[in-house]
Amino acid sequence: MLFKISSRNIILTIFVMALSLTAVFLSDKTAFGGKIASFLGPEPFKLTLQFLLITVLGGALSAFLMARKEEEARDDTKRKDNQARRDTRIANLQALDGKLAEAHRHMKSSKRRLRSRLDRTDPKRPTIAKSDFEECMDQLLTAQIAVEEIQDLIATRRDLIKKSDMGLIDEFLQYAARYSHNVFEDFEKGRVKREADRFLLDEVAAPNLYDFLMKSSESELIATQRDIIKDKHRTYEDRRAVLAIVEGQRLFGKVALECMRLASSELKHLIDAELAQDERSTLG
């Protein structure tokens, strides 16, 4: 069907017909020598012309109001679409932050559980039961995989995080993922000596795992740079430069946990920005 029947098309048709007839009636004397007025009579001619003028004005007003209504409907649809996209983005960002928080809990829980079960009879050679150790290593591996999955999502889902926003988050996560990988690798590569049903920790043989459990001492450089990373008043470039410095050194658990916390903080900042946009849209 070439011509769709709708209230708008009906009004437009009536308006065009009324406008055409009005033009004909107004040009009766000049174009037709007053033949239309003579045929209808003066009074009917006048009434008909008034009716046509009212129809034209009414049609114009109706067309204007209908156009406004359609524009408002389009704007409302656009607002709803934007709101739906923001709601989806917020939900996905919150899911990422929740996954990161869970990974952070796994790492801290694994660390606390292992430390609580350490036998420190010989302070230089602490030991732990095989079953406890292996279970906590599985928990640490889960945390590492979760962090890597978040990294992959951030790298591929540009609808969630803009390229300009993802740099620092990705670098924080990269440090945490590398650290947890190194810790697990000490176990996976057999660098932890086993005697019967217990594992023995040795700082020289398994430095990453020893740091994870025993809090090996940080250098003054690392401690200073870690404080700069934590400082929210520092610029993006300052923190990024510092992170590059500490990544070039031996990785430390304190820095890794701080990086996970800061990545979560950056995600929350993006969520807050979306919620603020919602508030502005509502007020607008």
Coordinates of C-alpha atoms in Angstrom, one line a residue:
M1 CA 0.0 0.0 0.0
L2 CA 1.5 3.3 -1.2
F3 CA -0.6 5.5 1.0
K4 CA -0.9 4.6 4.6
I5 CA -4.2 5.5 6.2
S6 CA -3.5 7.3 9.5
S7 CA -4.9 10.2 11.4
R8 CA -2.0 12.3 10.3
N9 CA -2.5 11.6 6.6
I10 CA -6.3 12.2 6.9
I11 CA -5.6 15.6 8.6
L12 CA -3.0 16.4 6.0
T13 CA -5.3 15.5 3.1
I14 CA -8.2 17.7 4.5
F15 CA -5.7 20.5 5.1
V16 CA -4.4 20.4 1.5
M17 CA -7.9 20.3 0.1
A18 CA -9.1 23.1 2.3
L19 CA -6.1 25.2 1.5
S20 CA -6.6 24.6 -2.2
L21 CA -10.3 25.6 -2.1
T22 CA -9.5 28.6 0.0
A23 CA -7.0 29.8 -2.6
V24 CA -9.7 29.2 -5.3
F25 CA -12.3 31.2 -3.3
L26 CA -9.9 34.1 -2.5
S27 CA -9.0 34.4 -6.2
D28 CA -12.6 34.1 -7.4
K29 CA -12.8 37.8 -8.6
T30 CA -9.4 37.9 -10.2
A31 CA -9.3 34.4 -11.7
F32 CA -12.9 33.5 -12.3
G33 CA -14.6 36.9 -12.5
G34 CA -16.7 36.3 -9.4
K35 CA -18.5 33.3 -11.0
I36 CA -18.2 31.1 -7.8
A37 CA -19.8 33.9 -5.6
S38 CA -22.5 34.4 -8.2
F39 CA -23.2 30.6 -8.3
L40 CA -23.3 30.1 -4.5
G41 CA -24.7 33.5 -3.6
P42 CA -23.0 36.2 -1.5
E43 CA -23.9 34.8 1.9
P44 CA -23.2 31.1 1.3
F45 CA -19.9 32.1 -0.4
K46 CA -18.9 34.1 2.7
L47 CA -19.8 31.2 5.0
T48 CA -18.0 28.7 2.9
L49 CA -14.9 30.8 2.8
Q50 CA -15.0 31.3 6.6
F51 CA -15.4 27.5 7.0
L52 CA -12.4 26.9 4.7
L53 CA -10.2 29.4 6.6
I54 CA -11.1 27.8 9.9
T55 CA -10.4 24.4 8.5
V56 CA -7.0 25.5 7.2
L57 CA -6.1 27.2 10.5
G58 CA -7.3 24.2 12.4
G59 CA -5.5 21.8 10.2
A60 CA -2.3 23.8 10.5
L61 CA -2.6 23.8 14.3
S62 CA -3.4 20.1 14.4
A63 CA -0.4 19.3 12.1
F64 CA 1.8 21.4 14.4
L65 CA 0.6 19.7 17.6
M66 CA 0.9 16.3 16.0
A67 CA 4.4 17.0 14.9
R68 CA 5.3 18.2 18.4
K69 CA 3.8 15.0 19.9
E70 CA 5.7 12.8 17.5
E71 CA 8.9 14.7 18.3
E72 CA 8.3 14.2 22.0
A73 CA 7.6 10.5 21.4
R74 CA 10.9 10.2 19.5
D75 CA 12.8 12.0 22.3
D76 CA 11.1 9.8 24.9
T77 CA 12.1 6.7 23.0
K78 CA 15.6 8.0 22.7
R79 CA 15.8 8.7 26.4
K80 CA 14.5 5.3 27.3
D81 CA 17.0 3.6 24.9
N82 CA 19.9 5.7 26.4
Q83 CA 18.6 4.8 29.9
A84 CA 18.4 1.1 29.0
R85 CA 22.0 1.2 27.7
R86 CA 23.2 3.0 30.9
D87 CA 21.4 0.5 33.1
T88 CA 23.0 -2.4 31.2
R89 CA 26.4 -0.8 31.4
I90 CA 26.1 -0.1 35.1
A91 CA 24.9 -3.7 35.8
N92 CA 27.9 -5.0 33.8
L93 CA 30.4 -2.7 35.5
Q94 CA 28.9 -3.8 38.9
A95 CA 29.3 -7.4 37.9
L96 CA 32.9 -6.8 37.0
D97 CA 33.5 -5.1 40.3
G98 CA 31.8 -7.9 42.1
K99 CA 34.0 -10.5 40.3
L100 CA 37.1 -8.5 41.2
A101 CA 36.0 -8.1 44.8
E102 CA 35.5 -11.9 45.0
A103 CA 39.0 -12.5 43.5
H104 CA 40.4 -10.1 46.1
R105 CA 38.6 -12.0 48.9
H106 CA 39.9 -15.3 47.5
M107 CA 43.5 -14.1 47.6
K108 CA 43.2 -12.6 51.1
S109 CA 41.3 -15.7 52.4
S110 CA 44.0 -18.0 50.9
K111 CA 46.7 -16.0 52.5
R112 CA 45.1 -15.8 55.9
R113 CA 44.2 -19.4 56.0
L114 CA 47.7 -20.5 55.0
R115 CA 49.3 -18.2 57.6
S116 CA 47.0 -19.4 60.4
R117 CA 48.1 -23.0 59.7
L118 CA 51.8 -22.4 59.4
D119 CA 54.0 -24.3 61.9
R120 CA 56.7 -21.8 62.9
T121 CA 58.6 -24.1 65.2
D122 CA 61.6 -23.3 63.1
P123 CA 61.1 -19.6 62.1
K124 CA 63.5 -20.0 59.1
R125 CA 61.7 -23.1 57.8
P126 CA 58.0 -22.8 58.4
T127 CA 55.9 -25.8 57.4
I128 CA 52.2 -26.4 56.5
A129 CA 50.1 -29.5 56.0
K130 CA 49.9 -30.8 52.4
S131 CA 46.0 -30.8 52.3
D132 CA 45.7 -27.2 53.6
F133 CA 48.4 -26.0 51.3
E134 CA 47.0 -27.5 48.1
E135 CA 43.5 -26.3 48.9
C136 CA 44.7 -22.8 49.4
M137 CA 46.7 -22.9 46.2
D138 CA 43.5 -23.9 44.4
Q139 CA 41.8 -20.9 45.9
L140 CA 44.7 -18.6 44.8
L141 CA 44.5 -20.0 41.3
T142 CA 40.8 -19.2 41.2
A143 CA 41.6 -15.6 42.1
Q144 CA 44.3 -15.4 39.4
I145 CA 42.0 -16.8 36.7
A146 CA 39.2 -14.3 37.8
V147 CA 41.6 -11.4 37.5
E148 CA 42.7 -12.5 34.0
E149 CA 39.1 -12.9 32.9
I150 CA 38.3 -9.4 34.0
Q151 CA 41.3 -8.2 32.0
D152 CA 40.0 -9.9 28.9
L153 CA 36.5 -8.5 29.4
I154 CA 37.9 -5.0 29.8
A155 CA 40.1 -5.3 26.7
T156 CA 37.2 -6.6 24.5
R157 CA 34.1 -4.9 25.8
R158 CA 34.6 -1.3 24.6
D159 CA 30.9 -0.7 25.3
L160 CA 31.7 -1.0 29.0
I161 CA 35.0 0.9 29.4
K162 CA 36.4 3.4 27.0
K163 CA 39.9 3.0 25.8
S164 CA 40.9 6.2 27.6
D165 CA 39.6 4.8 30.9
M166 CA 40.9 1.3 30.7
G167 CA 44.7 2.0 30.8
L168 CA 45.2 2.3 34.6
I169 CA 42.6 -0.3 35.5
D170 CA 44.3 -2.8 33.1
E171 CA 47.8 -2.1 34.5
F172 CA 46.6 -2.5 38.1
L173 CA 45.0 -5.9 37.2
Q174 CA 48.1 -6.9 35.2
Y175 CA 50.3 -6.5 38.3
A176 CA 47.9 -8.5 40.5
A177 CA 47.6 -11.2 37.9
R178 CA 51.3 -11.5 37.4
Y179 CA 51.9 -11.6 41.2
S180 CA 49.3 -14.4 41.8
H181 CA 50.7 -16.3 38.8
N182 CA 54.2 -16.1 40.2
V183 CA 53.1 -17.3 43.6
F184 CA 51.2 -20.2 42.2
E185 CA 54.1 -21.0 39.9
D186 CA 56.4 -21.5 42.9
F187 CA 54.0 -24.3 43.9
E188 CA 53.3 -25.6 40.4
K189 CA 57.0 -25.8 39.5
G190 CA 57.8 -27.8 42.6
R191 CA 59.9 -25.0 44.2
V192 CA 58.3 -25.8 47.6
K193 CA 60.0 -28.7 49.3
R194 CA 57.8 -31.5 50.5
E195 CA 58.6 -33.7 53.4
A196 CA 56.0 -36.5 54.1
D197 CA 52.6 -34.8 54.4
R198 CA 54.0 -31.3 54.9
F199 CA 55.5 -28.5 52.7
L200 CA 58.5 -26.5 53.8
L201 CA 58.8 -22.8 52.8
D202 CA 62.1 -21.4 51.8
E203 CA 62.6 -17.8 50.8
V204 CA 65.4 -18.6 48.4
A205 CA 63.8 -21.5 46.6
A206 CA 60.2 -20.0 46.5
P207 CA 60.5 -16.2 47.0
N208 CA 57.1 -15.3 45.7
L209 CA 55.3 -17.8 47.9
Y210 CA 57.4 -16.8 50.8
D211 CA 56.4 -13.2 50.3
F212 CA 52.8 -14.1 50.0
L213 CA 52.8 -15.9 53.4
M214 CA 55.5 -14.3 55.4
K215 CA 55.5 -10.6 54.3
S216 CA 59.0 -10.3 53.0
S217 CA 60.4 -6.9 53.6
E218 CA 59.9 -4.3 50.9
S219 CA 62.7 -2.0 49.8
E220 CA 62.3 1.7 50.6
L221 CA 61.8 2.3 46.9
I222 CA 58.8 -0.1 46.6
A223 CA 57.3 1.2 49.9
T224 CA 57.5 4.8 48.6
Q225 CA 56.1 4.0 45.2
R226 CA 53.3 2.0 46.7
D227 CA 52.3 5.1 48.8
I228 CA 52.2 7.2 45.6
I229 CA 50.0 4.6 43.9
K230 CA 47.6 4.7 46.8
D231 CA 47.5 8.6 46.8
K232 CA 44.2 9.5 45.1
H233 CA 45.4 13.1 44.7
R234 CA 48.2 12.0 42.4
T235 CA 47.5 12.4 38.7
Y236 CA 46.8 9.5 36.3
E237 CA 50.3 9.9 34.7
D238 CA 52.0 10.0 38.1
R239 CA 50.5 6.7 39.2
R240 CA 51.0 5.1 35.9
A241 CA 54.7 6.1 35.9
V242 CA 55.1 4.7 39.4
L243 CA 53.4 1.5 38.5
A244 CA 55.9 1.1 35.6
I245 CA 58.7 1.5 38.2
V246 CA 57.4 -1.2 40.6
E247 CA 56.6 -3.6 37.7
G248 CA 60.3 -3.5 36.9
Q249 CA 61.2 -4.7 40.4
R250 CA 60.4 -7.9 42.2
L251 CA 56.6 -8.2 42.6
F252 CA 55.2 -7.9 46.2
G253 CA 51.9 -9.0 47.7
K254 CA 51.2 -5.7 49.4
V255 CA 51.4 -3.9 46.0
A256 CA 49.3 -6.6 44.3
L257 CA 46.5 -6.4 46.8
E258 CA 46.6 -2.6 46.6
C259 CA 46.4 -2.8 42.8
M260 CA 43.3 -4.9 43.1
R261 CA 41.7 -2.4 45.5
L262 CA 42.6 0.5 43.2
A263 CA 41.2 -1.3 40.1
S264 CA 38.0 -1.8 42.0
S265 CA 38.0 1.9 43.0
E266 CA 38.4 2.9 39.3
L267 CA 35.4 0.7 38.3
K268 CA 33.3 2.3 41.1
H269 CA 34.3 5.7 39.8
L270 CA 32.9 4.7 36.3
I271 CA 29.7 3.4 37.9
D272 CA 29.3 6.6 39.9
A273 CA 29.7 8.6 36.7
E274 CA 26.9 6.7 35.0
L275 CA 24.7 7.1 38.1
A276 CA 25.4 10.9 38.1
Q277 CA 24.4 10.9 34.4
D278 CA 21.1 9.2 35.3
E279 CA 20.4 11.9 37.9
R280 CA 21.1 14.7 35.4
S281 CA 18.8 13.0 32.9
T282 CA 16.1 12.7 35.5
L283 CA 16.4 16.4 36.5
G284 CA 16.5 17.5 32.9

